[in-house]
Structures are given as structure tokens and as C-alpha cells.
CSV table of C-alpha atoms in Angstrom, one decimal:
chain,number,residue,atom,x,y,z
A,116,MET,CA,-12.8,-9.9,7.5
A,117,ALA,CA,-13.7,-6.4,6.8
A,118,ASN,CA,-11.0,-4.2,8.6
A,119,GLN,CA,-9.0,-6.9,9.5
A,120,HIS,CA,-6.1,-4.7,9.1
A,121,SER,CA,-6.9,-2.0,11.3
A,122,GLN,CA,-4.3,-0.9,13.4
A,123,SER,CA,-4.5,1.0,17.0
A,124,SER,CA,-2.8,4.3,17.0
A,125,GLY,CA,0.1,2.6,19.2
A,126,SER,CA,0.6,0.0,16.4
A,127,SER,CA,4.4,0.3,14.9
A,128,ALA,CA,5.2,0.9,11.4
A,129,SER,CA,6.5,-2.6,11.0
A,130,THR,CA,3.4,-3.9,12.1
A,131,LEU,CA,1.5,-2.4,9.3
A,132,ILE,CA,4.2,-3.0,7.0
A,133,ASP,CA,4.1,-7.1,7.4
A,134,ALA,CA,0.1,-6.7,7.4
A,135,THR,CA,0.1,-5.4,4.1
A,136,ILE,CA,2.6,-7.5,2.6
A,137,GLU,CA,0.6,-10.5,4.0
A,138,ALA,CA,-2.3,-9.0,2.3
A,139,PHE,CA,-0.6,-8.2,-0.7
A,140,ASP,CA,1.2,-12.2,-0.8
A,141,GLN,CA,-1.9,-14.0,0.0
A,142,GLY,CA,-4.1,-12.3,-2.5
A,143,GLN,CA,-6.6,-10.6,0.2
A,144,ALA,CA,-5.8,-7.0,-0.9
A,145,ALA,CA,-7.5,-8.0,-4.2
A,146,SER,CA,-11.1,-7.1,-2.8
A,147,PRO,CA,-11.6,-3.0,-3.0
A,148,GLN,CA,-13.0,-3.5,0.9
A,149,GLU,CA,-9.4,-4.8,2.1
A,150,GLY,CA,-7.6,-2.5,0.2
A,151,LEU,CA,-9.7,0.7,1.4
A,152,SER,CA,-9.4,-0.9,4.8
A,153,LEU,CA,-5.4,-0.9,4.3
A,154,ILE,CA,-5.6,2.7,2.8
A,155,THR,CA,-6.8,3.8,6.0
A,156,ASP,CA,-4.2,2.2,7.8
A,157,TRP,CA,-1.6,3.8,6.1
A,158,PHE,CA,-3.3,7.4,6.3
A,159,SER,CA,-3.0,7.1,10.0
A,160,SER,CA,0.5,5.5,10.1
A,161,LEU,CA,1.4,8.3,7.6
A,162,LYS,CA,-0.2,11.6,8.9
A,163,SER,CA,2.8,12.4,11.2
A,164,ASP,CA,5.9,11.3,9.0
A,165,HIS,CA,7.0,13.9,7.0
A,166,ALA,CA,9.3,11.8,4.9
A,167,ALA,CA,6.3,9.6,3.8
A,168,SER,CA,4.3,12.3,2.8
A,169,LYS,CA,4.6,12.1,-0.7
A,170,MET,CA,2.7,8.8,-0.9
A,171,ILE,CA,-0.5,10.5,0.5
A,172,GLU,CA,-1.2,11.9,-2.7
A,173,PRO,CA,-1.2,8.5,-4.5
A,174,LEU,CA,-3.5,6.4,-1.4
A,175,GLN,CA,-5.6,9.1,-1.9
A,176,GLU,CA,-5.7,8.6,-5.7
A,177,LEU,CA,-5.8,4.8,-5.0
A,178,GLN,CA,-8.4,5.2,-2.5
A,179,SER,CA,-10.8,7.4,-5.0
A,180,GLU,CA,-10.3,4.6,-7.8
A,181,LEU,CA,-11.3,1.7,-5.3
A,182,GLN,CA,-14.7,3.7,-4.3
A,183,SER,CA,-15.5,4.4,-7.5
A,184,GLY,CA,-17.3,1.1,-8.0
A,185,SER,CA,-15.3,0.0,-11.2
A,186,PRO,CA,-11.6,0.4,-10.4
A,187,SER,CA,-9.6,0.8,-13.6
A,188,ASN,CA,-6.8,-2.1,-13.9
A,189,GLN,CA,-4.6,0.2,-15.9
A,190,LYS,CA,-4.8,3.1,-13.3
A,191,MET,CA,-4.7,0.7,-10.0
A,192,HIS,CA,-1.5,-0.9,-11.8
A,193,ASP,CA,0.1,2.6,-12.6
A,194,LEU,CA,-0.6,3.7,-8.9
A,195,LEU,CA,0.7,0.9,-7.4
A,196,LEU,CA,4.1,1.1,-9.5
A,197,ASN,CA,4.3,4.7,-8.0
A,198,LEU,CA,3.9,3.4,-4.7
A,199,ALA,CA,6.1,0.8,-4.9
A,200,ASP,CA,8.6,3.7,-6.1
A,201,GLN,CA,8.4,5.6,-3.5
A,202,THR,CA,8.5,2.9,-0.7
A,203,LYS,CA,11.7,1.6,-2.2
A,204,THR,CA,12.9,5.3,-1.9
A,205,LEU,CA,11.8,5.5,1.5
A,206,SER,CA,13.5,2.2,2.6
A,207,GLU,CA,16.8,4.1,1.8
A,208,THR,CA,16.7,6.6,4.2
A,209,ALA,CA,14.7,4.6,6.9
A,210,GLY,CA,16.5,3.1,10.4
A,211,GLY,CA,16.1,-0.1,12.4
A,212,ASP,CA,14.6,-2.9,10.4
A,213,LEU,CA,12.1,-0.7,8.4
A,214,PRO,CA,14.7,-1.3,5.3
A,215,SER,CA,14.1,-4.8,4.5
A,216,ARG,CA,10.5,-4.6,5.6
A,217,LEU,CA,9.9,-1.8,3.1
A,218,THR,CA,11.9,-3.3,0.2
A,219,THR,CA,9.7,-6.4,0.6
A,220,LEU,CA,6.4,-4.1,0.8
A,221,SER,CA,7.6,-2.3,-2.7
A,222,THR,CA,8.3,-5.9,-4.4
A,223,SER,CA,4.8,-6.9,-3.1
A,224,LEU,CA,3.5,-4.0,-4.5
A,225,ARG,CA,5.2,-4.5,-7.8
A,226,ASN,CA,4.1,-8.1,-7.8
A,227,PHE,CA,0.3,-7.2,-7.5
A,228,ALA,CA,0.7,-4.3,-10.0
A,229,GLY,CA,2.2,-6.7,-12.5
A,230,GLN,CA,-0.4,-9.2,-11.8
A,231,LEU,CA,-3.4,-6.4,-12.6
A,232,SER,CA,-1.6,-5.8,-15.7
A,233,THR,CA,-2.3,-9.2,-16.7
A,234,ALA,CA,-6.0,-9.0,-15.6
A,235,VAL,CA,-8.4,-8.7,-18.6
């Protein structure tokens, strides 16, 4: 299943948002490899989007945490909440059908962060 979320350069933001929501909702993003695959896809999508550029730093930190070999649940929890906040803010200015998708993504990030905070 590695890299199942990879997007071609022509894929829409909606497709990536939906893939990320599905991964979190189904628990697939729990593996570091799946998380790293999604982060790589997000870097590709965000590199040309000035409005979403604030999300790159927390994504880089999350990527580093996942690559560390023993990610801290607390650190990942905090980073996911940060991303959830920024995603919600971005939803307020997005056009088309993106606001509802981004709001759902924000909720999925919060839910997954909550699962991490209760993990031992």
C-alpha cells in the first residue's frame, strides 16, 4: 500500500483532500509510511499556493517527526492540531466546493490528534 496516495501533477486539490480525509477516517494514516506519502503529496500541491504556504512548516516538522524512527505522540498531536487550525482558516477563503472539504479535513485532523493524545 505504500505511496497509494501519490497524486499526479494534474490532480486537483479536492482529490488530495478527499484521499487525506479517507486515510484518517479509515486509520490508514496511522503508519509513518502512509503519513510520509501524504505529506509528500501535500508538498507538491502546496508549493504553488501562496494562501496555504503557512502549512508547509508544520508539515515539514511532522515529516521530520515521522522520519525520526520513534515519533512522539504528543509532538504529532500538537502538529496535527496546528494543521487542523490552519486548514480551518484556509477553508474560510477557499472557493468552490473546497470550504466544506477543508472543514471536513480539519475535523479529521483533530479527531486523529485526539486519538494520539489518548494513546499510551
